[in-house]
PDB file of C-alpha atoms in Angstrom:
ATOM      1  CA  UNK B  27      23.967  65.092 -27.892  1.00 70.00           C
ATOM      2  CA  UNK B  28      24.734  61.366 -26.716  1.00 75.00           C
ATOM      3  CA  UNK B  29      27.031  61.019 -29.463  1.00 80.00           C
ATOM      4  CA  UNK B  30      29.366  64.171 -28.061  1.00 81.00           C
ATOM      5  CA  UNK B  31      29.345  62.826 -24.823  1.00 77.00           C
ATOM      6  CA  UNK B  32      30.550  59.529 -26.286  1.00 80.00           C
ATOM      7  CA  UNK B  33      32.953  61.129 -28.255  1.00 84.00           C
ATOM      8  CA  UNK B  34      33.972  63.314 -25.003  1.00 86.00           C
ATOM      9  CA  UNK B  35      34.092  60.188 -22.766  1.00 85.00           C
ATOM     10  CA  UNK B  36      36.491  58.667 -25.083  1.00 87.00           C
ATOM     11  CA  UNK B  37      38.913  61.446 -25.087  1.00 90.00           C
ATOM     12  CA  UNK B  38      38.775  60.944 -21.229  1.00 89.00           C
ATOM     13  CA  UNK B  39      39.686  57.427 -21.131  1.00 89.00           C
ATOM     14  CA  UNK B  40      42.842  58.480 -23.669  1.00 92.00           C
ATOM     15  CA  UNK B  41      43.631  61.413 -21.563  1.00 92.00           C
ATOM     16  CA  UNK B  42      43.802  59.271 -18.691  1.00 90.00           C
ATOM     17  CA  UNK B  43      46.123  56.733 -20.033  1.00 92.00           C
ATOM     18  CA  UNK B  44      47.745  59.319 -21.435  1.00 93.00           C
ATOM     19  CA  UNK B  45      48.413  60.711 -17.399  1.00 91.00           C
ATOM     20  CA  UNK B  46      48.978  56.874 -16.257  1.00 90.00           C
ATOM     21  CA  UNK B  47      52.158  57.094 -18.977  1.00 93.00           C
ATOM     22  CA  UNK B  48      53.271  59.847 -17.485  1.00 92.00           C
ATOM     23  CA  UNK B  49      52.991  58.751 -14.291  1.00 92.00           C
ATOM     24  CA  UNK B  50      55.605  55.636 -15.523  1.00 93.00           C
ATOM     25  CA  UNK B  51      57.490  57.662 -17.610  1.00 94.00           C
ATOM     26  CA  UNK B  52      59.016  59.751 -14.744  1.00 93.00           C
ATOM     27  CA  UNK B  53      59.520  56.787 -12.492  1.00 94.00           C
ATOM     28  CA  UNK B  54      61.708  55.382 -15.386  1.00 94.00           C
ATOM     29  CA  UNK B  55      63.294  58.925 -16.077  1.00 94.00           C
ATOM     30  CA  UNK B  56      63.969  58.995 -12.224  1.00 95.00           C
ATOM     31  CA  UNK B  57      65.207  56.039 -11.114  1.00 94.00           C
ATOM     32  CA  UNK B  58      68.178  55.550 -12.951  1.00 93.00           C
ATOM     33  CA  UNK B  59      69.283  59.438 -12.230  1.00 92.00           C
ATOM     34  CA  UNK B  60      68.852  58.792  -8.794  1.00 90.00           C
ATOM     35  CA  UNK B  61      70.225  55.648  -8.889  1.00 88.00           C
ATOM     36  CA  UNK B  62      73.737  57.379  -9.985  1.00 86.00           C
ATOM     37  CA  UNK B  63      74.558  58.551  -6.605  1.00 83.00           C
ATOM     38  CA  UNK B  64      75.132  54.988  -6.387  1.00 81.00           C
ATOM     39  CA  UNK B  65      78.462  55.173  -9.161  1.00 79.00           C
ATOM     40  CA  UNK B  66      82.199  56.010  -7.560  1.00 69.00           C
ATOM     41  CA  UNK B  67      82.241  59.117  -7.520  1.00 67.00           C
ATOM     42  CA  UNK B  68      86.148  60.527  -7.854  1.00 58.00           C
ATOM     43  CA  UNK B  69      85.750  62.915  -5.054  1.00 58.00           C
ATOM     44  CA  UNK B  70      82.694  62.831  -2.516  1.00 64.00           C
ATOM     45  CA  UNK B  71      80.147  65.741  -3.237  1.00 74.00           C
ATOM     46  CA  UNK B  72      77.430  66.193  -0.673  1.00 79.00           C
ATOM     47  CA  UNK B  73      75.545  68.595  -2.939  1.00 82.00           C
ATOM     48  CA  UNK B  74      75.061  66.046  -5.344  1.00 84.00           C
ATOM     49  CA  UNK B  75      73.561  64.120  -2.636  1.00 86.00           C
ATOM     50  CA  UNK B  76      71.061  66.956  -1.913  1.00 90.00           C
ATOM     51  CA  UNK B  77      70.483  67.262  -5.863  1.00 91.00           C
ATOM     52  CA  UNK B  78      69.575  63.853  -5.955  1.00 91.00           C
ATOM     53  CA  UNK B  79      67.063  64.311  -3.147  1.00 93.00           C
ATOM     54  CA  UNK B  80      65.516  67.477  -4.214  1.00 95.00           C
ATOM     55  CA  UNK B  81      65.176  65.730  -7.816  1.00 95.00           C
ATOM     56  CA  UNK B  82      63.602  62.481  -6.375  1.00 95.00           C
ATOM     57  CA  UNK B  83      60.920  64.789  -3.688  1.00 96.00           C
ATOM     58  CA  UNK B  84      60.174  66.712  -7.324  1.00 97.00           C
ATOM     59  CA  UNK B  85      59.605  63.605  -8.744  1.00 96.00           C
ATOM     60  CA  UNK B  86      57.678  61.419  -6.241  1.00 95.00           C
ATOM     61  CA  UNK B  87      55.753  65.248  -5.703  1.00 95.00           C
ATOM     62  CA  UNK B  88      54.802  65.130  -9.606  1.00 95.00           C
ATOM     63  CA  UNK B  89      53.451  61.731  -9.220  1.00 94.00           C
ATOM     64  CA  UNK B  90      51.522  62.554  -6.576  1.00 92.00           C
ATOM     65  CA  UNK B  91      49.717  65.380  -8.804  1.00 93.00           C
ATOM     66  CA  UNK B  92      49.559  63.686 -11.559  1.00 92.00           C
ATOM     67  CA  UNK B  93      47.661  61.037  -9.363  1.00 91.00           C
ATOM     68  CA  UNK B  94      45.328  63.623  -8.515  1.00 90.00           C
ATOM     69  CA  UNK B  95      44.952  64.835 -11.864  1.00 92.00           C
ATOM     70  CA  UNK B  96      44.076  61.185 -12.710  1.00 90.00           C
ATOM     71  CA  UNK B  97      41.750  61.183  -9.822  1.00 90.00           C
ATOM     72  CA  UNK B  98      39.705  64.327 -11.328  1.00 90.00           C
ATOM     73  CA  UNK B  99      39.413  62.703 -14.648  1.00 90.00           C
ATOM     74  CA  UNK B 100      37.984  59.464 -13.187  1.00 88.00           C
ATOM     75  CA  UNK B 101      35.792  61.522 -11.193  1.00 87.00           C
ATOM     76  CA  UNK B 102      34.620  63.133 -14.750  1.00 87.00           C
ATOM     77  CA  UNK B 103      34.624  59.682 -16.130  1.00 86.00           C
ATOM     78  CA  UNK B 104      31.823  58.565 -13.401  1.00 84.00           C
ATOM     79  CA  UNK B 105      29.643  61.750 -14.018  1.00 84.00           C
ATOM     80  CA  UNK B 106      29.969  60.956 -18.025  1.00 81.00           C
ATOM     81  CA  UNK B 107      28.985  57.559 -17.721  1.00 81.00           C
ATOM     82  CA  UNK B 108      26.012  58.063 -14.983  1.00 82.00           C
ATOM     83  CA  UNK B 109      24.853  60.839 -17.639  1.00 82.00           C
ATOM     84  CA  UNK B 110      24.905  58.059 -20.507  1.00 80.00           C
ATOM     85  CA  UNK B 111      23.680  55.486 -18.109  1.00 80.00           C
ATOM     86  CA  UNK B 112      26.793  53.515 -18.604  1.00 77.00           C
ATOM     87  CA  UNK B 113      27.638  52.957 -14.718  1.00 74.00           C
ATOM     88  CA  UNK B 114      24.823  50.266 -14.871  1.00 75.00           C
ATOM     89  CA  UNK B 115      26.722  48.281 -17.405  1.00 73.00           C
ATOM     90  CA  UNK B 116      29.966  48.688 -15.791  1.00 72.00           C
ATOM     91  CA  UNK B 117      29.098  47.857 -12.193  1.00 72.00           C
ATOM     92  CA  UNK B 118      31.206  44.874 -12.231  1.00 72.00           C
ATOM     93  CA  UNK B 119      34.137  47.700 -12.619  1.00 71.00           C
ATOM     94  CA  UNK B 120      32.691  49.209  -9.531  1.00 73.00           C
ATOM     95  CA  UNK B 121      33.074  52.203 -11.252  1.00 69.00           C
ATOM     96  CA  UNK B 122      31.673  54.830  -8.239  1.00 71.00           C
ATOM     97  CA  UNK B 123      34.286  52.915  -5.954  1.00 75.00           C
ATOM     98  CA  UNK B 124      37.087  54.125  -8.149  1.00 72.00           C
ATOM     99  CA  UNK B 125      36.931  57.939  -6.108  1.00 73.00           C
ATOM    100  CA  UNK B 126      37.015  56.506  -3.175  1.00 75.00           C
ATOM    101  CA  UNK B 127      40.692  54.602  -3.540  1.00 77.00           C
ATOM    102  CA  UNK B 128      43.680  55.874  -1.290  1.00 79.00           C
ATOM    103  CA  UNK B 129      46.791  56.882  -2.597  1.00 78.00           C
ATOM    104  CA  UNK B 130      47.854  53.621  -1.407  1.00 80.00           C
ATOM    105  CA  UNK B 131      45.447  51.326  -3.015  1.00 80.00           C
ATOM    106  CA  UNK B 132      46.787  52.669  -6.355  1.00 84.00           C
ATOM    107  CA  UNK B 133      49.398  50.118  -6.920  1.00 86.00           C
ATOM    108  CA  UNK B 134      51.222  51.810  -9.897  1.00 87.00           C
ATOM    109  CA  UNK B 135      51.419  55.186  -8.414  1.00 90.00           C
ATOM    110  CA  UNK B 136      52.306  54.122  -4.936  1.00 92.00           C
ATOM    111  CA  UNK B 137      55.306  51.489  -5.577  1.00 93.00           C
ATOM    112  CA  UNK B 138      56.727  54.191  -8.007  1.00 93.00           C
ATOM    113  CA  UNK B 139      56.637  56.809  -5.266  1.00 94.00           C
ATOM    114  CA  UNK B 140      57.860  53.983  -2.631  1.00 95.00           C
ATOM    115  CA  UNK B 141      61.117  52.660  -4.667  1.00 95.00           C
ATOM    116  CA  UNK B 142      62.073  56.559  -5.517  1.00 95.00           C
ATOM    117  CA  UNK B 143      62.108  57.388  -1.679  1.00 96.00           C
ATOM    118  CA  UNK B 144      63.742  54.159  -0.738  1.00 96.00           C
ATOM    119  CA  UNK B 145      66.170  54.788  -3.495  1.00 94.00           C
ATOM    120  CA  UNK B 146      66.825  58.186  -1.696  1.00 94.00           C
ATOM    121  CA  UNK B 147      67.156  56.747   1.842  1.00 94.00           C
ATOM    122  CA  UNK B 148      69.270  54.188   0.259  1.00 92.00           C
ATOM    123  CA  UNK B 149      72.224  56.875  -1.529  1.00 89.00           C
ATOM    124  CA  UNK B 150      72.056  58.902   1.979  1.00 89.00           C
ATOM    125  CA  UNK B 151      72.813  56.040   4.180  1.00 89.00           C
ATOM    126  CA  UNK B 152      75.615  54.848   1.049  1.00 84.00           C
ATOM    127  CA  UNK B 153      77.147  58.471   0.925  1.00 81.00           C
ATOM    128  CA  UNK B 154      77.374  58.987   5.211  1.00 79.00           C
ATOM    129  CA  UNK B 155      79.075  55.868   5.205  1.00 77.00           C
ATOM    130  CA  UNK B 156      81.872  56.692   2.538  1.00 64.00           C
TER     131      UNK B 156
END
């Protein structure tokens, strides 16, 4: 029985870095598309504006679930290793402190989400000026 839960707990750990990829794969999808209201455009287009936006609240919205999906994994993580008595050898992680982060104490997750929405700020304040 140990052994499954090993075998479990490692999937975990891959399926979370599998959702932390994610998580920087659609900032780096994102930003550039975003970043194109930026270009000369030959005739101004508000709706591309609002395209723009809708695409980067979709995006910065799919972090912020994925986060949370993260979040529930870790949370699975925690019961795993407190089953295996594993938290005792990882307490210099502080592994029972990892639930308890903010949004904002996730580094990653939160500077993605913060350069998409500047990024958005940025094109509306560049396209009411043109």
């Amino acid at each position: 029985m140990k052994e499954e839960r090993l075998a479990l707990l490692g999937q975990l750990y891959f399926e979370l870095r599998s959702y932390r990829l994610k998580e920087f794969q659609t900032f780096i999808f994102a930003f550039p598309i975003i970043g194109s209201g930026f270009l000369k455009i030959a005739t101004d287009i508000s709706s591309y504006k609002y395209l723009l936006t809708a695409f980067a609240i979709f995006s910065i919205f799919y972090i912020y679930k994925n986060h949370n999906r993260m979040m529930a994994i870790k949370a699975e993580i925690v019961n795993f290793q407190e089953l295996l008595n594993l938290n005792d050898d990882f307490k210099h992680l502080s592994p029972k402190n990892w639930l308890t982060k903010n949004f904002e104490r996730h580094l990653g997750t939160f500077l993605y989400s913060l350069m998409l929405a500047v990024e958005t700020v940025f094109l509306w304040v560049k396209m009411s000026v043109n």
